[in-house]
N, CA and C of each residue as an Amber inpcrd file, in Angstrom:
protein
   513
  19.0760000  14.8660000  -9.3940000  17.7230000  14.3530000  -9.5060000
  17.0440000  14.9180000 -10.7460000  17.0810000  16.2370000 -11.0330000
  16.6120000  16.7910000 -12.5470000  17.0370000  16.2770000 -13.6620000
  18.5660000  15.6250000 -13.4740000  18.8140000  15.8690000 -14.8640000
  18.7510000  13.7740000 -14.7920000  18.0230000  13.1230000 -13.4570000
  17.7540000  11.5340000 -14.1850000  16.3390000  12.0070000 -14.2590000
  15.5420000  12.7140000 -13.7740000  14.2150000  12.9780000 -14.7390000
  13.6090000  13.2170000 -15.9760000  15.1430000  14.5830000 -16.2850000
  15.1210000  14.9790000 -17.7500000  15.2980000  13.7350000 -18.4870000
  16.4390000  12.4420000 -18.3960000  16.3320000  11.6520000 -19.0970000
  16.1130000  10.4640000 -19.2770000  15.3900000  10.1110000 -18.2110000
  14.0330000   8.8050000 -17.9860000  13.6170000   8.9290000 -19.1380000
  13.9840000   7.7710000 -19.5710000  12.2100000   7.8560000 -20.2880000
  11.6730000   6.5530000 -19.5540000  10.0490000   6.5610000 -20.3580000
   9.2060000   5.6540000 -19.8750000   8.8850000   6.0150000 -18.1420000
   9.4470000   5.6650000 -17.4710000   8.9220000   5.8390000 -15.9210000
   9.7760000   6.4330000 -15.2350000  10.0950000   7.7180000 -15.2900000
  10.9880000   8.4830000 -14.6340000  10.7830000   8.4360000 -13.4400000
   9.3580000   8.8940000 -12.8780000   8.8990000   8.6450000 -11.4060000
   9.3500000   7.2480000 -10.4190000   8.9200000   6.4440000 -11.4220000
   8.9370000   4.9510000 -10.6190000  10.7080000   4.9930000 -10.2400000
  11.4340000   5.0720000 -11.5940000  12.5590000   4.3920000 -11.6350000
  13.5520000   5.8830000 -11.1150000  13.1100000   6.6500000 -10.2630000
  14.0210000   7.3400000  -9.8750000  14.5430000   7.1690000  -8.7830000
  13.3840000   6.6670000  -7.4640000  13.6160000   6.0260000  -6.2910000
  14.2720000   4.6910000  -6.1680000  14.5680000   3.9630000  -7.3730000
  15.1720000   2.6270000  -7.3910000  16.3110000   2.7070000  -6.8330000
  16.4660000   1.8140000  -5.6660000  17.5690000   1.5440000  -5.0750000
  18.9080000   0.5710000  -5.3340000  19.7460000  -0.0900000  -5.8610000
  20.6850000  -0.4080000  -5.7980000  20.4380000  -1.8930000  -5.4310000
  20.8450000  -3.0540000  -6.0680000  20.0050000  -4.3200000  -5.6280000
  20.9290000  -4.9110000  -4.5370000  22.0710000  -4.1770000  -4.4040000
  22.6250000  -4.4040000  -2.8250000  22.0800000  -3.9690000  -1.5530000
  21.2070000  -2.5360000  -1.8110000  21.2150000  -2.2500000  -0.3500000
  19.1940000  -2.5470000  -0.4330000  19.0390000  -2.9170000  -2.0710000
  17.3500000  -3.2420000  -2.0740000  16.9410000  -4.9430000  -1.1670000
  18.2970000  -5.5730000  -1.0600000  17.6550000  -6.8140000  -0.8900000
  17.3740000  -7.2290000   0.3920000  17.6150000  -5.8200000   1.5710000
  17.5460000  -6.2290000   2.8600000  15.7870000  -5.8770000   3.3530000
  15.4090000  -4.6440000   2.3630000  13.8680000  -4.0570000   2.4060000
  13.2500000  -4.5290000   0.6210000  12.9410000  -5.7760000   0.1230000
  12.6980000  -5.2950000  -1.1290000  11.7380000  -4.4190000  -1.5050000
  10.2320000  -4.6020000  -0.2870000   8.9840000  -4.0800000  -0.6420000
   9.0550000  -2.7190000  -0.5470000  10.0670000  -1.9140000   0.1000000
  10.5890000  -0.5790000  -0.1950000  11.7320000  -0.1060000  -0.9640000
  12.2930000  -1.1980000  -1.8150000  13.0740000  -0.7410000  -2.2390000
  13.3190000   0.1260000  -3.3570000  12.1380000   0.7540000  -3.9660000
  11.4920000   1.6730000  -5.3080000  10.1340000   2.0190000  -5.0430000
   9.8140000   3.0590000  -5.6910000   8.6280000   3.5140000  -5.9660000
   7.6160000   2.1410000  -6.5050000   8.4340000   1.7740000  -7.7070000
   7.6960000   0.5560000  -8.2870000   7.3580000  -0.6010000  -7.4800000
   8.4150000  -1.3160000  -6.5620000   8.0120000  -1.6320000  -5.6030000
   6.4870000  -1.5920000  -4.5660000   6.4360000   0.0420000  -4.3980000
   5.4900000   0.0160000  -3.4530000   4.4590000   0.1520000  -3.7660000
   3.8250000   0.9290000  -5.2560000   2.7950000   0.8920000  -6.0960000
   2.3960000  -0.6060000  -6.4390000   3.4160000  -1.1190000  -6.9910000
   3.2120000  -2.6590000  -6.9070000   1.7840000  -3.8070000  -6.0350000
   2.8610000  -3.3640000  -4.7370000   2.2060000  -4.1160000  -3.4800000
   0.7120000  -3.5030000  -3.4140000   0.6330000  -2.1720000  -3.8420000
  -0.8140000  -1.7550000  -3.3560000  -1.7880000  -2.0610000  -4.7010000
  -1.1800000  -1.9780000  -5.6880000  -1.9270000  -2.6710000  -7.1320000
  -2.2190000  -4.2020000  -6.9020000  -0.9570000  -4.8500000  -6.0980000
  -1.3360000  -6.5420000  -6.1570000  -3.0210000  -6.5990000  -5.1950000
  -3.1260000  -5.9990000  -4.2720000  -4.2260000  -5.8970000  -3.2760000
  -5.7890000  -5.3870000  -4.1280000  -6.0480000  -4.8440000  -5.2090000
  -6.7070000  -4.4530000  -6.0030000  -7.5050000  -5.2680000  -5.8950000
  -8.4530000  -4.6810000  -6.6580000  -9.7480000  -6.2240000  -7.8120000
  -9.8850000  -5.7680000  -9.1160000  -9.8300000  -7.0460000 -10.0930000
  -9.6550000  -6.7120000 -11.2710000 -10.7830000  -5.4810000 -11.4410000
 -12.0150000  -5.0210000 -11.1230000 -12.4820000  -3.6400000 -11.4180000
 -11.8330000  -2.5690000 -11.2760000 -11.3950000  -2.4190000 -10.0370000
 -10.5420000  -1.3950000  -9.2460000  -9.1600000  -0.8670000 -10.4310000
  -8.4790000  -2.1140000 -10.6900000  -7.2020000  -1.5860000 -11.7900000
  -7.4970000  -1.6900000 -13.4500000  -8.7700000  -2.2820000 -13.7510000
  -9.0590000  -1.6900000 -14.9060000  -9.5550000   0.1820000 -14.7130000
 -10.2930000   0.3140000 -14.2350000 -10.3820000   1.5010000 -14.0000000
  -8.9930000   2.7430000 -13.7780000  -7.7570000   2.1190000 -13.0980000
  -7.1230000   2.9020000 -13.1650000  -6.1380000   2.8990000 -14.0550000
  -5.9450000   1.6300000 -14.8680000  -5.4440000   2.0220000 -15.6310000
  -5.4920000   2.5870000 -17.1730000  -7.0950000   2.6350000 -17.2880000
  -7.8900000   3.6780000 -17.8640000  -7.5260000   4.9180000 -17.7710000
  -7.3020000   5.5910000 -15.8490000  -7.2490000   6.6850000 -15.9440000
  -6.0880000   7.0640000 -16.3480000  -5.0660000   6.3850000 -16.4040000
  -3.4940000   6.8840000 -17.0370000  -3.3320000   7.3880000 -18.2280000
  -4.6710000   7.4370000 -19.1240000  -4.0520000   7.9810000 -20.5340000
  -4.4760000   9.5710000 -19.8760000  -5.5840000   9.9970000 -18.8400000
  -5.4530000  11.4210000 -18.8440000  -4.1380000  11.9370000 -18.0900000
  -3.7990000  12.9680000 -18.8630000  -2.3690000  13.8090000 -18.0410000
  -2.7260000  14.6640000 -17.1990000  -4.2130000  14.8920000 -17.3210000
  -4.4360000  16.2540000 -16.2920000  -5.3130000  15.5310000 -15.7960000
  -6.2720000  16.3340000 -14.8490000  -7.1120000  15.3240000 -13.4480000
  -8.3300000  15.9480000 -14.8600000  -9.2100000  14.6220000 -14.3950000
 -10.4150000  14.8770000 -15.4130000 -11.6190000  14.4430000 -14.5350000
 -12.8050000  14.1210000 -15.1170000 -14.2570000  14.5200000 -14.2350000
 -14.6610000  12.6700000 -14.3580000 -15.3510000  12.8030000 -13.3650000
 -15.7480000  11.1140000 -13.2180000 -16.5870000  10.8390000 -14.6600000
 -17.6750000  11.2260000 -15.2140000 -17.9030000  11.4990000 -16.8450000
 -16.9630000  10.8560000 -18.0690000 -15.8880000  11.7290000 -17.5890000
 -14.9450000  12.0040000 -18.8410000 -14.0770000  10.3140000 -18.7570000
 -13.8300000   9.7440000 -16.9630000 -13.0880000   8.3730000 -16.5020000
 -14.0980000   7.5280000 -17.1290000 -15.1880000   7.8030000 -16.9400000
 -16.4430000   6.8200000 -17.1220000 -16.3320000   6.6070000 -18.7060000
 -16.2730000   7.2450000 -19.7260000 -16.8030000   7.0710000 -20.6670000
 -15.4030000   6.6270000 -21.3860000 -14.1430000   6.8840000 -21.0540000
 -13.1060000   6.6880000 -21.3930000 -12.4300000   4.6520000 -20.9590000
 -13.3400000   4.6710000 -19.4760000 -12.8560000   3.3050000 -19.2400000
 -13.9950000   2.1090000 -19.6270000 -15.0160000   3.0360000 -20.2140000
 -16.5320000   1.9940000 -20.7050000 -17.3420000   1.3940000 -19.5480000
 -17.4340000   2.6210000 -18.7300000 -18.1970000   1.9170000 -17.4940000
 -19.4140000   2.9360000 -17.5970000 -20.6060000   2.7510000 -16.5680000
 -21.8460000   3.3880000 -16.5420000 -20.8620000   4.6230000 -15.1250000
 -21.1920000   5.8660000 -15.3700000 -21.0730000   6.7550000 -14.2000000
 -20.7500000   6.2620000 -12.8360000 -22.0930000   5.6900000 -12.7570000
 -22.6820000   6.0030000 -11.1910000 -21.5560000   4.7060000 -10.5860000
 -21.3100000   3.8660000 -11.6220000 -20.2930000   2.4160000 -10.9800000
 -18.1940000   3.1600000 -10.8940000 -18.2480000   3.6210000 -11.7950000
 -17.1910000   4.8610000 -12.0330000 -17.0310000   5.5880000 -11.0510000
 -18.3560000   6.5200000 -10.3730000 -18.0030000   6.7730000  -9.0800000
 -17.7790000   6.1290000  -7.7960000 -18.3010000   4.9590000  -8.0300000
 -18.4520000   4.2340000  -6.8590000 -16.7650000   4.1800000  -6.5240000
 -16.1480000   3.5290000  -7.5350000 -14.3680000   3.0770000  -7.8160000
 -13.8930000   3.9010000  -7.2360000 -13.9270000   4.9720000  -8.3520000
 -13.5440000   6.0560000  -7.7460000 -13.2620000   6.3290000  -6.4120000
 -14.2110000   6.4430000  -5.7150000 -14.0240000   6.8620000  -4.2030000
 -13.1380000   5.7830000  -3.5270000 -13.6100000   4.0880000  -3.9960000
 -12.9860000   3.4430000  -3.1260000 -11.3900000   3.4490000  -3.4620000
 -10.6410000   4.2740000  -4.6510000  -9.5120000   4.0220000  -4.5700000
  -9.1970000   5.6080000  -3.8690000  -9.8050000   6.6600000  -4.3340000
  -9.3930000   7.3950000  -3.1430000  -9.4650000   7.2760000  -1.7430000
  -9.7890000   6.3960000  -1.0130000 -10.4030000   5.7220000  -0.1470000
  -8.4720000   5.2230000   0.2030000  -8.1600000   4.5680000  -0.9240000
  -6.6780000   3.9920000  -0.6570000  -5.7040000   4.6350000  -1.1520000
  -5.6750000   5.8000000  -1.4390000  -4.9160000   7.0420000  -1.4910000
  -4.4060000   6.3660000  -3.0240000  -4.8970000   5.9960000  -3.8870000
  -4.1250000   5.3550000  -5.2080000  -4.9570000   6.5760000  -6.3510000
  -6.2940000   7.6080000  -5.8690000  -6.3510000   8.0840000  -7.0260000
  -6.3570000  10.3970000  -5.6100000  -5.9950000  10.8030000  -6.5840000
  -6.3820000  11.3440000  -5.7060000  -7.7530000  12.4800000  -6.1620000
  -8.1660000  13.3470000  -5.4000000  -9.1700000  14.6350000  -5.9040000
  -8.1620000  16.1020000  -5.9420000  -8.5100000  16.1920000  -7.0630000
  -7.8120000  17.5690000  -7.9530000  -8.4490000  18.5840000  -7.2750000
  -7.4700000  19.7580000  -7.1500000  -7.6790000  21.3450000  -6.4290000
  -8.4130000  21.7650000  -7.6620000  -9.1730000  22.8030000  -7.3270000
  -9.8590000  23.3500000  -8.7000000  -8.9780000  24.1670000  -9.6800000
  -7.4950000  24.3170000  -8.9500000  -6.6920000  24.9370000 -10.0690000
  -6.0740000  24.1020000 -10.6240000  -6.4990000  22.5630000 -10.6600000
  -5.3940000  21.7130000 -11.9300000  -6.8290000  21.5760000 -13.0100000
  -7.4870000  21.6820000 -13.1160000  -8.0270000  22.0820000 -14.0060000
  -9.5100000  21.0000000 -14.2230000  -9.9310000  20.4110000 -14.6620000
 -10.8810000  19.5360000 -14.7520000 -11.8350000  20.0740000 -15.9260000
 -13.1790000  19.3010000 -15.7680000 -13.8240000  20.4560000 -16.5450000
 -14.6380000  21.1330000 -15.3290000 -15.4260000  22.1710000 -15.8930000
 -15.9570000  22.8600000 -15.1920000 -17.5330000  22.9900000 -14.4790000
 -17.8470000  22.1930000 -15.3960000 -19.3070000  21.6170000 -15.1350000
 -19.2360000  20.7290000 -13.8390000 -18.5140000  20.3930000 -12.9680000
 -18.7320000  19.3660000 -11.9980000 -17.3310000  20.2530000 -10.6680000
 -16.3020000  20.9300000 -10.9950000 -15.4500000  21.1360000 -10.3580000
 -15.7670000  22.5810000  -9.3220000 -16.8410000  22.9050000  -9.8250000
 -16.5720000  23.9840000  -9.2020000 -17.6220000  23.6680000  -7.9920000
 -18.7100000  23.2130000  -8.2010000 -19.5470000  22.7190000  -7.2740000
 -19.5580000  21.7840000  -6.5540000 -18.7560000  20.5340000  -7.4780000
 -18.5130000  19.3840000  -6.5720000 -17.1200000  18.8780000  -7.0200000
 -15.9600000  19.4280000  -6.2470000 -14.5180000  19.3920000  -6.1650000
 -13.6880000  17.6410000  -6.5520000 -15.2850000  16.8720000  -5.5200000
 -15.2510000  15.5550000  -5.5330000 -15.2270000  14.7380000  -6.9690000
 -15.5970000  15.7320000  -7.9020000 -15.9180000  15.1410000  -9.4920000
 -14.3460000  15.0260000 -10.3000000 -13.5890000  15.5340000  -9.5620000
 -12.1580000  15.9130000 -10.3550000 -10.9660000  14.6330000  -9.7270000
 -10.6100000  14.2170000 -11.1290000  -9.5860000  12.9190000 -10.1270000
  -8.3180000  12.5810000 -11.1340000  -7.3610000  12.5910000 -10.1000000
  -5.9660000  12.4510000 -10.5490000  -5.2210000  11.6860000  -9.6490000
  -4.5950000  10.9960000 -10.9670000  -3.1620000  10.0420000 -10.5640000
  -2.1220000  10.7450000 -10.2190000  -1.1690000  10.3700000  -9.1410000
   0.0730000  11.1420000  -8.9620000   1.0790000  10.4910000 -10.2990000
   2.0160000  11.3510000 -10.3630000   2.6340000  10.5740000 -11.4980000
   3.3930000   9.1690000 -11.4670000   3.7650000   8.8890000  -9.9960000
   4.1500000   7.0740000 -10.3300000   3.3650000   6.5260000 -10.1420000
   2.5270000   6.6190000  -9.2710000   0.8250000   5.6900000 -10.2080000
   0.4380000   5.8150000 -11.1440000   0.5350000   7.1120000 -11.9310000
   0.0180000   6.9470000 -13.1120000   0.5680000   6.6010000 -14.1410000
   2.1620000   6.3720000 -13.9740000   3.3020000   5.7770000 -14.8520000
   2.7320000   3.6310000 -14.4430000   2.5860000   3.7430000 -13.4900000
   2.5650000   1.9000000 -12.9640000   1.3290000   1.3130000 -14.1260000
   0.6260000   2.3570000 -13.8110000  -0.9010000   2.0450000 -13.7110000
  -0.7360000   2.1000000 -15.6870000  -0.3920000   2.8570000 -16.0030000
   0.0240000   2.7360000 -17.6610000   0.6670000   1.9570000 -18.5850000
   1.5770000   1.4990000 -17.4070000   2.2620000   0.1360000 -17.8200000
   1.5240000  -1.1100000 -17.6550000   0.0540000  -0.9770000 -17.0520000
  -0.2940000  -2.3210000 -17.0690000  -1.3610000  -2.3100000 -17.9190000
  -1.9190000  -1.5590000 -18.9400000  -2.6160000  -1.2630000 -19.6170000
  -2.1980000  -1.7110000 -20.8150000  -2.6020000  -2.6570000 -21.6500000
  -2.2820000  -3.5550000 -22.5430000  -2.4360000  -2.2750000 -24.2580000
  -1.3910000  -2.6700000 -25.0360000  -0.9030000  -1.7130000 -26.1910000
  -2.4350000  -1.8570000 -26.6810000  -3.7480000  -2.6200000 -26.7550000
  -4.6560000  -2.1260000 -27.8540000  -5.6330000  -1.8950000 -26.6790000
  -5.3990000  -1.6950000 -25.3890000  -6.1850000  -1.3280000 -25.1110000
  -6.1930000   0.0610000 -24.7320000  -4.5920000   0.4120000 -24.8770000
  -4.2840000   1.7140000 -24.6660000  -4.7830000   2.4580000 -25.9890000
  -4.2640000   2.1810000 -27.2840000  -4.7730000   2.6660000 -28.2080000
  -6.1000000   3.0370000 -28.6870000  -7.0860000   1.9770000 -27.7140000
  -8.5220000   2.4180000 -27.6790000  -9.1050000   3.4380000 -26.6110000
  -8.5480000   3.4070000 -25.8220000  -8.8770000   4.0240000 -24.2020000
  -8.3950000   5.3750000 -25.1080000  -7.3350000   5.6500000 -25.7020000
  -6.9130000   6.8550000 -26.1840000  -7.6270000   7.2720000 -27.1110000
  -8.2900000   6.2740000 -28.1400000  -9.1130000   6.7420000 -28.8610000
 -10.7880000   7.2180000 -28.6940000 -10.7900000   6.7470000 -27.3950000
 -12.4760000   7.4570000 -26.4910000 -11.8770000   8.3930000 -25.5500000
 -10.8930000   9.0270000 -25.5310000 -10.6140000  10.3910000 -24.7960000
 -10.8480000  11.2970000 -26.3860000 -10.6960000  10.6400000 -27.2790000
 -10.5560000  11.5800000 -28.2220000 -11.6150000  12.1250000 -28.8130000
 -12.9810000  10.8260000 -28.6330000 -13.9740000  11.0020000 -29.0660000
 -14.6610000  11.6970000 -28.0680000 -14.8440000  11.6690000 -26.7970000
 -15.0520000  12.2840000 -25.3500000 -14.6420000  13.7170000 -25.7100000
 -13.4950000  14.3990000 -25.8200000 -12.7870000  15.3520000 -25.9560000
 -13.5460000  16.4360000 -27.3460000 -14.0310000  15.3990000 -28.6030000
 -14.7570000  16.3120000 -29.6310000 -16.1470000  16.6090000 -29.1010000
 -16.9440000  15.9260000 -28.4140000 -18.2930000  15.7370000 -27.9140000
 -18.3670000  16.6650000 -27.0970000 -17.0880000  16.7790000 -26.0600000
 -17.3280000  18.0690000 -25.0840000 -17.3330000  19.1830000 -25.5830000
 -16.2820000  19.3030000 -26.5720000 -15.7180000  20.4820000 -27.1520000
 -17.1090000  21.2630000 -28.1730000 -17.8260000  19.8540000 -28.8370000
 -19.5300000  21.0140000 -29.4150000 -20.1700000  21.6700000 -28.6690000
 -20.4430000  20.1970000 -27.1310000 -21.6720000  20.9040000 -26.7070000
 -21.0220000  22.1130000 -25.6840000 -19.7380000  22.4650000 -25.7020000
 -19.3060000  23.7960000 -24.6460000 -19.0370000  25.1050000 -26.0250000
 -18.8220000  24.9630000 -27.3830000 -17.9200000  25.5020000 -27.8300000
 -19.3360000  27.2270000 -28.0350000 -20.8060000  26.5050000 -27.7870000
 -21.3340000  27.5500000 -28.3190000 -22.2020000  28.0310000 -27.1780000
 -21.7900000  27.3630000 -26.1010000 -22.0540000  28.0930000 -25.0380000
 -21.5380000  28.8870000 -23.4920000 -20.3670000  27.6170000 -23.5030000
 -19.2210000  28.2380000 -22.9340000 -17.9670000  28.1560000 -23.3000000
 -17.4410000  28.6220000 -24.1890000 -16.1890000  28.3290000 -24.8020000
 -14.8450000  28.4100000 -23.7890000 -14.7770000  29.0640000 -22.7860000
 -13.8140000  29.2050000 -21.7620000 -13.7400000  27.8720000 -21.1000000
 -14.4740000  27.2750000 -21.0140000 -14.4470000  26.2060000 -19.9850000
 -13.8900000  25.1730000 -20.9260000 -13.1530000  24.9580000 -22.0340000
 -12.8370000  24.1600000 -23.0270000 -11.2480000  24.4760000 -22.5210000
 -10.8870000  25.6160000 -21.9220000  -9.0820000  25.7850000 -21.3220000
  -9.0710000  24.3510000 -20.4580000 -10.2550000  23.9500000 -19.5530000
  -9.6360000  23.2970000 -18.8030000  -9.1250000  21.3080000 -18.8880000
  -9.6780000  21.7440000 -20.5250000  -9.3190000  20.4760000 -21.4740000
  -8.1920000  20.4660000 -22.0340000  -7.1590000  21.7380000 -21.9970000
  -6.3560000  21.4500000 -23.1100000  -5.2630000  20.6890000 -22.9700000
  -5.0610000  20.3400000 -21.3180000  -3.7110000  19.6330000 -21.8500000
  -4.3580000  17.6710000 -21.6160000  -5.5650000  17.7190000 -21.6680000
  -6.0210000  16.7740000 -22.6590000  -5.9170000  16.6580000 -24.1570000
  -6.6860000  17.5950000 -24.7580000  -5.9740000  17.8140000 -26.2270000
  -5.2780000  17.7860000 -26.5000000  -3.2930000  18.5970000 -25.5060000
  -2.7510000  18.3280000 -26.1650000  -2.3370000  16.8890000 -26.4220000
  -2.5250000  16.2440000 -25.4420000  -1.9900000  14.5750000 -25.0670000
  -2.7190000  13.8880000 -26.1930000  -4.1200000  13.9380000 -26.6260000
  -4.6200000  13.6450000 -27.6280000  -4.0730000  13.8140000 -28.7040000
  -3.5860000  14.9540000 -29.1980000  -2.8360000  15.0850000 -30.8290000
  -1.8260000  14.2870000 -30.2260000  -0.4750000  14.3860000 -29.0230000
   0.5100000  13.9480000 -29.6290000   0.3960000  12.2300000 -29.5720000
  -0.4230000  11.9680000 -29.4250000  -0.9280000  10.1130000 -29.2860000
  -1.8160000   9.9960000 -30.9020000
């Protein structure tokens, strides 16, 4: 199992559970990960999976703020989503040790939200090449904006961005 992870590319998650199209054709709707993300993406509304597949360019769980401004929605409609896909177990809420930022995580746990990784592999694949390239390019602009207004007052709380940053340089 490590070493078809190590060399997946593209959707290691999805395409690791793929079953065999002999013994897939008696269960298809279980027959992969992709499969079953599938079925619960087809049930969506186009709000619901623009939003998540927004959230796939972050690698780490990030703050409803950071989803909001990254998928071009107003907050308060951002949260609303939000909940209703945690609601369907498709996004989930981050422990305060995967990191978030800090302005919202420590007080309200509820502000921190993450894709597991084959949703967030599905959910990336349906995210169209310029819209990925833009969605990536307002994490980036999101990411300098946070980084002023924390850098001269709380500079520690900028750790819990970095493996945003790093995902930012290597994109």
């Amino acid at each position: 199992l490590l070493e078809r992870l190590r060399d997946g590319a593209g959707t290691p998650m999805l395409d690791l559970l793929a079953r065999p199209r002999a013994r897939a054709s008696s269960d298809a709707q279980h027959a992969s990960m992709r499969h079953m993300v599938a079925w619960s993406w087809r049930e969506l509304r186009p709000d619901q999976t623009h939003l998540m597949a927004h959230l796939s360019v972050f690698v780490a769980s990030a703050s409803t703020e950071a989803v909001a401004y990254v998928a071009g929605l107003e907050p308060a409609e951002t949260g609303e989503l939000l909940d209703e896909l945690h609601g369907l177990s498709l996004v989930q809420r981050a422990r305060s040790d995967e990191g978030c930022d800090r302005e919202g995580s420590r007080d309200d746990p509820a502000s921190c939200h993450v894709l597991l990784q084959p949703v967030r592999e599905f959910a990336a694949e349906r995210l169209r090449d310029d819209d990925a390239v833009e969605a990536r390019a307002r994490l980036r602009r999101w990411l300098v904006g946070r980084a002023r207004a924390l850098v001269s007052t709380r500079p520690a709380d900028l750790a819990a961005e970095l493996p945003h940053v790093h995902a930012a340089i290597v994109t």
